[in-house]
Coordinates of C-alpha atoms (C1' of nucleotides) in Angstrom, one line a residue:
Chain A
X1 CA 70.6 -77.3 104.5
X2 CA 68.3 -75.6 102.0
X3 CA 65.3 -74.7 104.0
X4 CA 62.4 -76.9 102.4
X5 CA 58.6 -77.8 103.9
X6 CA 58.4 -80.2 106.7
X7 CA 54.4 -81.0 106.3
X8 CA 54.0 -83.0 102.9
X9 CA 50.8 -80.9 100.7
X10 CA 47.4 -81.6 100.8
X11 CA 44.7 -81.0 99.0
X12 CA 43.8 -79.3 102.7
X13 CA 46.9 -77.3 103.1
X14 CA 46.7 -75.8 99.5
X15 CA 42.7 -75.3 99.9
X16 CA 43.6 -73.3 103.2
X17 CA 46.5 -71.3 101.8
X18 CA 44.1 -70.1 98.7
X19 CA 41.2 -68.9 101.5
X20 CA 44.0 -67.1 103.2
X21 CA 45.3 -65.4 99.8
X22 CA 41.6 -64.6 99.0
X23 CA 41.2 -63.2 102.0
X24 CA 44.0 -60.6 101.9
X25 CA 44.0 -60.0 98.6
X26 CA 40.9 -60.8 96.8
X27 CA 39.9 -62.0 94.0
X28 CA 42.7 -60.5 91.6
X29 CA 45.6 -62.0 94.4
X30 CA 45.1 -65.6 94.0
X31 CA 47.4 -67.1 91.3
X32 CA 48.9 -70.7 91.1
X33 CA 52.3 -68.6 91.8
X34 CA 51.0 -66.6 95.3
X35 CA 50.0 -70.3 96.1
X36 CA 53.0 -71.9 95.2
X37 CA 55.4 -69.1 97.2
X38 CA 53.5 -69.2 99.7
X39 CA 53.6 -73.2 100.2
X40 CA 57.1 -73.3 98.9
X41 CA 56.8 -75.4 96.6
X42 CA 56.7 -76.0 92.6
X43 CA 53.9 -74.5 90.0
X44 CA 52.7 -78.2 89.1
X45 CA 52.9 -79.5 92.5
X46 CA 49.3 -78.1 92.7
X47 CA 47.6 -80.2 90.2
X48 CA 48.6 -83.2 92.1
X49 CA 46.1 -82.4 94.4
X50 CA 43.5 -80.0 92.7
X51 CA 42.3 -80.3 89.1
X52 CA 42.9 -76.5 87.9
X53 CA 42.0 -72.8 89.3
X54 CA 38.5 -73.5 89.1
X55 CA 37.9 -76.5 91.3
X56 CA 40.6 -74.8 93.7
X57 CA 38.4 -71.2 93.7
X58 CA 35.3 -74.1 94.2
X59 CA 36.8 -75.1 96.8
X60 CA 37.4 -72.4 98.9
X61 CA 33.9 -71.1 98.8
X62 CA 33.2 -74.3 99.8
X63 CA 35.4 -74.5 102.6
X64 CA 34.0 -71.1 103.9
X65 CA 30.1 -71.5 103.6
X66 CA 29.0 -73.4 106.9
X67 CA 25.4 -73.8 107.1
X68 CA 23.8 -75.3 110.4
X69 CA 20.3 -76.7 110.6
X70 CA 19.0 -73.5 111.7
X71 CA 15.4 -71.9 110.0
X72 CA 15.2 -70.7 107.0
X73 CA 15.7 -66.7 108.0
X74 CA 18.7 -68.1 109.7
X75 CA 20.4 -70.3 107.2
X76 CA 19.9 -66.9 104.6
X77 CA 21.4 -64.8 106.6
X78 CA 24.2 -67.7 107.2
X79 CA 25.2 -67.0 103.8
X80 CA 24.8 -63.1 104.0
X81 CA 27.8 -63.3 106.8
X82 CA 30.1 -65.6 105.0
X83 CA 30.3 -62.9 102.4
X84 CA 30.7 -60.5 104.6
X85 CA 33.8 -62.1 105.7
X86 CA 34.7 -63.2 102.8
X87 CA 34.1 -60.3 100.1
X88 CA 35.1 -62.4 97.4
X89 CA 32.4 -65.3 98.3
X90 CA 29.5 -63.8 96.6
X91 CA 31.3 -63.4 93.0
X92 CA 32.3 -66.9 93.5
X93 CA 29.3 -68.6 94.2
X94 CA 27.5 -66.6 91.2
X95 CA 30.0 -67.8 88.9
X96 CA 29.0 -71.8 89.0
X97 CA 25.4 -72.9 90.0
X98 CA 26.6 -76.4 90.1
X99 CA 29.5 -76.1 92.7
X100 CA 29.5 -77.8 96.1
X101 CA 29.0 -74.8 98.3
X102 CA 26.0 -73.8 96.2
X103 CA 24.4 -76.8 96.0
X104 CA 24.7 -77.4 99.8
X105 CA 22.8 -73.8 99.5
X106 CA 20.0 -75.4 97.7
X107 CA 19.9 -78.3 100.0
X108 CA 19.5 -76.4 103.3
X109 CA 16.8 -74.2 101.9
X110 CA 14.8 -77.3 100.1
X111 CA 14.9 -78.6 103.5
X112 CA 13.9 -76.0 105.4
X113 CA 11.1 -74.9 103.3
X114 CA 9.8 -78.5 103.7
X115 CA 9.9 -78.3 107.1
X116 CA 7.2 -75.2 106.4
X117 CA 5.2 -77.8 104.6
X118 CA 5.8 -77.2 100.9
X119 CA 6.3 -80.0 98.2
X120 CA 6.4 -81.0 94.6
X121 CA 6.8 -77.7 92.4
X122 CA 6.0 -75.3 95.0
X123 CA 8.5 -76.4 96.9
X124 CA 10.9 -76.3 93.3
X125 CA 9.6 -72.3 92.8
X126 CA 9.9 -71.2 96.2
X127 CA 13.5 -72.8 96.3
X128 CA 14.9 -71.9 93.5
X129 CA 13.2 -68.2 93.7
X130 CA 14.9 -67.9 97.6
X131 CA 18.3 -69.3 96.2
X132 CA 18.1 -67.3 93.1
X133 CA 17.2 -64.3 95.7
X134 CA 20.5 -65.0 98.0
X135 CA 22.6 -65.6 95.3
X136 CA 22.2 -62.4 93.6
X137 CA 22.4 -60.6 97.0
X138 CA 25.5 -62.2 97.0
X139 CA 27.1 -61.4 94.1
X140 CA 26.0 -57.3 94.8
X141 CA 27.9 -57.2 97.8
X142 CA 31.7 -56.9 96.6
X143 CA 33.1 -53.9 98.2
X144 CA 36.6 -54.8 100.0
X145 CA 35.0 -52.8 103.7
X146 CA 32.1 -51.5 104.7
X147 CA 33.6 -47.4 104.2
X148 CA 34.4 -48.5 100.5
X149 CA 30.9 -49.9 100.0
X150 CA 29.4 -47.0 101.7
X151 CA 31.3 -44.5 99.8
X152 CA 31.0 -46.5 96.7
X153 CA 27.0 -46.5 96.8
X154 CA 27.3 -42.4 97.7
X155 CA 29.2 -42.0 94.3
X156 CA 26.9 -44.5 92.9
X157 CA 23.8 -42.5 94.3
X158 CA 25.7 -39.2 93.3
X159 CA 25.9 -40.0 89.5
X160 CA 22.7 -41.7 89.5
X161 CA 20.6 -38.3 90.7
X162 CA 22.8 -36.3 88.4
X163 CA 21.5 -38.5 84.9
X164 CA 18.1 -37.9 85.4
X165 CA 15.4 -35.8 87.4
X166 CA 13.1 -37.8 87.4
X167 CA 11.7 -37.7 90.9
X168 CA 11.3 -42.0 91.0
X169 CA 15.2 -41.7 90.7
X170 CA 15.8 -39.1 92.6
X171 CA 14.3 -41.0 95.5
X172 CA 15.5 -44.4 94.5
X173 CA 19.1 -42.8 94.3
X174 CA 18.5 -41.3 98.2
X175 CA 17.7 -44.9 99.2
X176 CA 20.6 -46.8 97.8
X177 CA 23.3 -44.3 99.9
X178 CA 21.0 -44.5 103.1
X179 CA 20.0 -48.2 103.5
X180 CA 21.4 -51.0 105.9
X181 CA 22.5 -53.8 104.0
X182 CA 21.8 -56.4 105.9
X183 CA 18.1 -55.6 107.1
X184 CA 17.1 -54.6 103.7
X185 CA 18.8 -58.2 102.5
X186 CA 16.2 -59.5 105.6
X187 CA 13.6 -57.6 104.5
X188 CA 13.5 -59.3 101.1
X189 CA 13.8 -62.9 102.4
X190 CA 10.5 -61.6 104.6
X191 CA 8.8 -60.9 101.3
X192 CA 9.6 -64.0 99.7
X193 CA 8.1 -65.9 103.0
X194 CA 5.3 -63.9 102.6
X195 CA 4.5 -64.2 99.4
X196 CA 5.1 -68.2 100.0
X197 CA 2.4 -68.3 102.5
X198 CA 0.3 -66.1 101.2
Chain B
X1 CA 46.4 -52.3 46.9
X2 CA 46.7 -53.9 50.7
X3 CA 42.7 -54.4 51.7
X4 CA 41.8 -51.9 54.3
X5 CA 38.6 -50.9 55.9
X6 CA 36.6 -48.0 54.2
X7 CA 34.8 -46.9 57.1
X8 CA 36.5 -45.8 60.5
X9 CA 36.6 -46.9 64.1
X10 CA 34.0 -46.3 66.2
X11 CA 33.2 -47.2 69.6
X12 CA 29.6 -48.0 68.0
X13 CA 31.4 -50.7 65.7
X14 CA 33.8 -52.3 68.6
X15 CA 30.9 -52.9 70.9
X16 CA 28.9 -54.1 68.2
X17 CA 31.9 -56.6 67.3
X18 CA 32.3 -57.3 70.8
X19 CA 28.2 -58.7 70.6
X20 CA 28.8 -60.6 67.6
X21 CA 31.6 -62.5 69.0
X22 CA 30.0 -63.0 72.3
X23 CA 27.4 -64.6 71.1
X24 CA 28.9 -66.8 68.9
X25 CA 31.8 -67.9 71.2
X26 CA 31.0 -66.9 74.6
X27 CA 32.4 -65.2 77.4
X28 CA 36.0 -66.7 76.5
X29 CA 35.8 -66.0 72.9
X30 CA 35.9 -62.5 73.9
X31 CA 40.0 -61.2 73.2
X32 CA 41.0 -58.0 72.4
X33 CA 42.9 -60.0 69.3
X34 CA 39.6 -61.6 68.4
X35 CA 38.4 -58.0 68.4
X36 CA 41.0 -56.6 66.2
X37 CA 40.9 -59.9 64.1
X38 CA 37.2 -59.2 63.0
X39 CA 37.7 -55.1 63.0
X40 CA 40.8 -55.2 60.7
X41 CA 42.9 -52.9 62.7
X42 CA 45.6 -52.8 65.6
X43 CA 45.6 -53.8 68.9
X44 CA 45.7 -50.7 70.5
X45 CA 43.4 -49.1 68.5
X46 CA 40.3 -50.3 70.5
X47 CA 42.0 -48.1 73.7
X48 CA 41.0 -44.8 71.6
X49 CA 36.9 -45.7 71.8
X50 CA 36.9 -47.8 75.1
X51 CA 39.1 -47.4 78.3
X52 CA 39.6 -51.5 78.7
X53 CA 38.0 -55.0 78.5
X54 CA 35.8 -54.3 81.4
X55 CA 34.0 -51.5 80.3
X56 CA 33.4 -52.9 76.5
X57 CA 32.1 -56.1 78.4
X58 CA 29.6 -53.5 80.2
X59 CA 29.0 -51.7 77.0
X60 CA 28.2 -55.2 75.0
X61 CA 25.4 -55.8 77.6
X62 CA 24.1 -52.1 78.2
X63 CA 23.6 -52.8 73.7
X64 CA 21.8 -56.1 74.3
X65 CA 19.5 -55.0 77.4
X66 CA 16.5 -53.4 76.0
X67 CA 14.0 -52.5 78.6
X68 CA 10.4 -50.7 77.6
X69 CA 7.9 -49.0 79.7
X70 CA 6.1 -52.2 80.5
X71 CA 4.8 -53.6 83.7
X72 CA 6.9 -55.2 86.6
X73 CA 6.3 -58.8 84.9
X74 CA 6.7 -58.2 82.1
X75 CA 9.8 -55.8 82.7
X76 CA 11.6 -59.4 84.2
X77 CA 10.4 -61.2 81.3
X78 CA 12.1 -59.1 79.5
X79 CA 15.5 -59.2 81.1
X80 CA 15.0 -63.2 81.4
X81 CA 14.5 -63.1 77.5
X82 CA 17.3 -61.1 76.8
X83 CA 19.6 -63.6 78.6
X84 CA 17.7 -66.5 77.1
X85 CA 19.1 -64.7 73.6
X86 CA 22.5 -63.9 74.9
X87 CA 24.1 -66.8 77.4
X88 CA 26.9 -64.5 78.5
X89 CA 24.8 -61.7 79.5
X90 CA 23.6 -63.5 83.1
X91 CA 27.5 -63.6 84.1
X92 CA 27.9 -59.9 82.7
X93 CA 25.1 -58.4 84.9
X94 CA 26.2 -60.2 88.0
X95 CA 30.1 -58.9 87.6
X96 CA 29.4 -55.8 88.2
X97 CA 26.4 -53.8 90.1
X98 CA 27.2 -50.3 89.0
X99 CA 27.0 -50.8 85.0
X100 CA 24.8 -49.0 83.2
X101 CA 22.7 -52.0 82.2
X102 CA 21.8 -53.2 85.9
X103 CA 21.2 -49.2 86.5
X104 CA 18.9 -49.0 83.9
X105 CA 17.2 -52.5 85.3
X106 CA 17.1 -50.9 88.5
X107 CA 15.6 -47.8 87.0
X108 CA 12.8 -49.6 85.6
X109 CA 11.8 -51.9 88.4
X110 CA 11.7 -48.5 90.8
X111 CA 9.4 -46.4 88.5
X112 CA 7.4 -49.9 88.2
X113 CA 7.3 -51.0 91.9
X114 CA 6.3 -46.6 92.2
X115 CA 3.6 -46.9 90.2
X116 CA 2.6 -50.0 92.2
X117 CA 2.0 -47.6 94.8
X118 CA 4.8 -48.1 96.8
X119 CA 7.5 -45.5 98.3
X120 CA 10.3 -45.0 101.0
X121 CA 11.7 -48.1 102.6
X122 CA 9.5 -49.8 101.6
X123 CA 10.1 -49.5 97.2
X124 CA 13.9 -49.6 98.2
X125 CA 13.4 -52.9 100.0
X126 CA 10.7 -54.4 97.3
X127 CA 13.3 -52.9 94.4
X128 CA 16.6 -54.6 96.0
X129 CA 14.3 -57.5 96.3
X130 CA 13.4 -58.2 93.2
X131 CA 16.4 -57.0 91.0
X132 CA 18.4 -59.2 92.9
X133 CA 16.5 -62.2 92.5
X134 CA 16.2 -61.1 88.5
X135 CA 19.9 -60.6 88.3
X136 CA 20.3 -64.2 90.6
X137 CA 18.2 -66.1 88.5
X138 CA 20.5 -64.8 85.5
X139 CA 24.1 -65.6 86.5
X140 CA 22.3 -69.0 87.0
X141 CA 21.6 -69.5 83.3
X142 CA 24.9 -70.1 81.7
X143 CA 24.4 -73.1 79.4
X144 CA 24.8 -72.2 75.6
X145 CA 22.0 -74.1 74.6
X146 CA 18.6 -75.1 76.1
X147 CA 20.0 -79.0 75.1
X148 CA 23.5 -78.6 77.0
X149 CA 21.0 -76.8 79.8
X150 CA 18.8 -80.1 79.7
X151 CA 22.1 -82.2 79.7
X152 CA 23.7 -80.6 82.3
X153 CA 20.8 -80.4 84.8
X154 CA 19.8 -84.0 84.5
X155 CA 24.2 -85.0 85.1
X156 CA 23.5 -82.5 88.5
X157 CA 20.4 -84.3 89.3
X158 CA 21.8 -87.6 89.0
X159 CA 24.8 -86.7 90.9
X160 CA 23.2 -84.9 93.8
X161 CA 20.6 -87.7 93.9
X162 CA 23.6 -89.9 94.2
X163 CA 25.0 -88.4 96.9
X164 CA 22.3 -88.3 99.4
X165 CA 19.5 -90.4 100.2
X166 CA 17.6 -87.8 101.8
X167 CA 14.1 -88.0 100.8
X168 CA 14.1 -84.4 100.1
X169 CA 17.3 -84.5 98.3
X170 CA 15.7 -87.2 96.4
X171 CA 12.6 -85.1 95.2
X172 CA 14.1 -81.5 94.9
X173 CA 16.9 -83.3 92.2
X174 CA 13.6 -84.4 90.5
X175 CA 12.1 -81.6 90.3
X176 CA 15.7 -80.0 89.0
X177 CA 15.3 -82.2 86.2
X178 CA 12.1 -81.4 84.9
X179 CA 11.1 -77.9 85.6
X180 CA 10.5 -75.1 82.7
X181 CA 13.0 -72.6 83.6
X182 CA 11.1 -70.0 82.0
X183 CA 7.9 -70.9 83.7
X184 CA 9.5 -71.1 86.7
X185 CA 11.1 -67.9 86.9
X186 CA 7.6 -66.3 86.6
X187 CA 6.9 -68.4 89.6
X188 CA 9.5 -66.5 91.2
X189 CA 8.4 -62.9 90.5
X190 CA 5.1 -63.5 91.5
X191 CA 5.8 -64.9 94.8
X192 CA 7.8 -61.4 95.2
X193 CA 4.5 -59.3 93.9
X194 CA 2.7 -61.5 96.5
X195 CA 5.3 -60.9 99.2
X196 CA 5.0 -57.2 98.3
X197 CA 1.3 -56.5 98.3
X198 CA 0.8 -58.8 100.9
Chain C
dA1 C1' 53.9 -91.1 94.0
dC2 C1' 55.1 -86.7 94.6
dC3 C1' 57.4 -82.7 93.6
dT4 C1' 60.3 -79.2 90.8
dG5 C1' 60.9 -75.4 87.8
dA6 C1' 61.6 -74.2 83.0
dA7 C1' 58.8 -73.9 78.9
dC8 C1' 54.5 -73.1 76.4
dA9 C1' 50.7 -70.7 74.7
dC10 C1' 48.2 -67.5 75.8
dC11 C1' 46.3 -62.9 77.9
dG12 C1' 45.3 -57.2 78.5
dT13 C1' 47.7 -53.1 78.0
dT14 C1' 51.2 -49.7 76.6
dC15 C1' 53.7 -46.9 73.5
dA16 C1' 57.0 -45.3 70.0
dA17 C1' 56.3 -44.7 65.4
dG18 C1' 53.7 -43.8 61.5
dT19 C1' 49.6 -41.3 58.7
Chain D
dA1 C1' 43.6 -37.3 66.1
dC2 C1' 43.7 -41.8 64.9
dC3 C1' 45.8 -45.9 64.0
dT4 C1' 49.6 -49.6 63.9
dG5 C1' 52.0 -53.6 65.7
dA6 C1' 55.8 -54.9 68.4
dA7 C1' 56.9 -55.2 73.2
dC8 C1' 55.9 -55.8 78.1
dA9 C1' 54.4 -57.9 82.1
dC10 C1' 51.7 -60.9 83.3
dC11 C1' 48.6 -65.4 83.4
dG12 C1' 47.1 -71.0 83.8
dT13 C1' 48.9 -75.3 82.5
dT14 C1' 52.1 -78.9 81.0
dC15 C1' 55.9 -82.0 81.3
dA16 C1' 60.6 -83.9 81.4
dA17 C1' 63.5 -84.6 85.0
dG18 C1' 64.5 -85.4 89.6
dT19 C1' 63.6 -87.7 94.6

DNA sequence: ACCTGAACACCGTTCAAGT
DNA sequence: ACCTGAACACCGTTCAAGT
């Protein structure tokens, strides 16, 4: 009469449950214990399925980073929204180069810039300098909302101006509290097209 | 007659500590008790210089991130190099955007991107741009030696190769292999100061 | 084979007590 | 004011014991 799980685990259900957990609570909420209450079930029950925290935080990022076969402008931006809805994706996928969801990254953009008719080591710079680009991108954007980010860079912007008057930072300070994320993350992918084909 | 240190505590001395065993241990040698091991004091004496671990992690790389007055390439070589000396440092600067070592980064690309002539939009773009693809191509470098980095790139080749037959999956592992990461990531910022002046 | 949950070996941080 | 070191509230991971 206890009241105990119906659906056996899976590497699935405990994959899902950590997405949710991430989702909610961030980075800082997802411990083997959140998992385990929420699953009901026991601490080492999750190693049956998934090696340690690592491959399970691999995991989820992979779970959440779907990219079609769309262009390249497309595919980066593909990855600009699966951060956005999922704040704690771009920490993640800076933390190990040679996870699954980063190295399907890699693959979608050496494909696409083959398509645009570059191989052997121009086709290695311009791939890794576009990955290397997105990735960073990624890992900048970790603000929980959009107000929290926005108020963030003010402060940011605020204490930035106040070190120094230099005019250069005066101006660069202005910029970082005024600019849209996600066309100034476009505009850079444009400038590393541009300088591609140039 | 118990031994006890001469000189006193000073946050100069903790961060400088905090380098030392960063760079011989890495990122998870890094405990306050390894801190207090190799300062001769207690625990919570480090909490009278620095607030917690995260800001003496910020103030170890803000120490170790030396930027001069030099042009835009060689102002990434520089911050390439200094991650080339210090393995933990790429994971540092990508943790967080707002410490003082990716502001001063940031400060030196804008006066250097200025000086290239450019302003508004336009230098806040080109800036975002290329510090995140300097900061991106850091958290990528994480192997402690250029030998484990070798090691490990040829295992991901091998694997990825294995898992696709895809003729470009075939040639970007290759390249993955045998590219000169230093060389490389030049590659990078000039396709950027292409992309900019173009 | 899969699951349980107590136990282990760590953490960062706090704080009463000393000097 | 600065320092000490025990105590606190957590972690991820393991493993004997159950089903």
């Amino acid at each position: 009469m206890t009241p105990r799980r119906t659906d056996a685990l899976s590497r699935e259900r405990i994959v899902e449950a950590a997405v949710r957990i991430l989702d909610e609570q961030g980075e800082g909420g997802l411990t083997l214990r959140a998992v385990t209450d929420r699953l009901a079930t026991g601490r080492g029950a999750i190693y049956h399925h998934v090696a340690n925290k690592d491959e399970l935080l691999a995991a989820a990022a992979d779970d959440v980073v779907r990219l079609g076969d769309a262009p390249i402008r497309e595919l980066a931006l593909a990855v600009f929204d699966a951060i956005d809805a999922h704040p704690w994706l771009g920490a993640q996928l800076a933390r190990d180069p040679a996870q699954p969801a980063v190295l399907r990254i890699w693959k979608g953009v050496g494909t696409q810039l083959h398509r645009l008719g570059l191989t052997g080591t121009a086709l290695g710079d311009a791939g890794a300098a576009l990955v290397n680009y997105v990735l960073g991108a990624a890992a900048a954007r970790r603000a929980p909302d959009e107000a929290a980010r926005k108020d963030y860079l003010e402060a940011l912007a605020a204490q930035w101006a106040g070190s120094d008057p230099d005019p250069v930072v005066q101006e660069a300070a202005a910029l970082l509290s005024e600019h849209d994320d996600r066309a100034q993350f476009l505009a850079g992918v444009d400038i590393f097209l541009r300088g591609i084909s140039g």
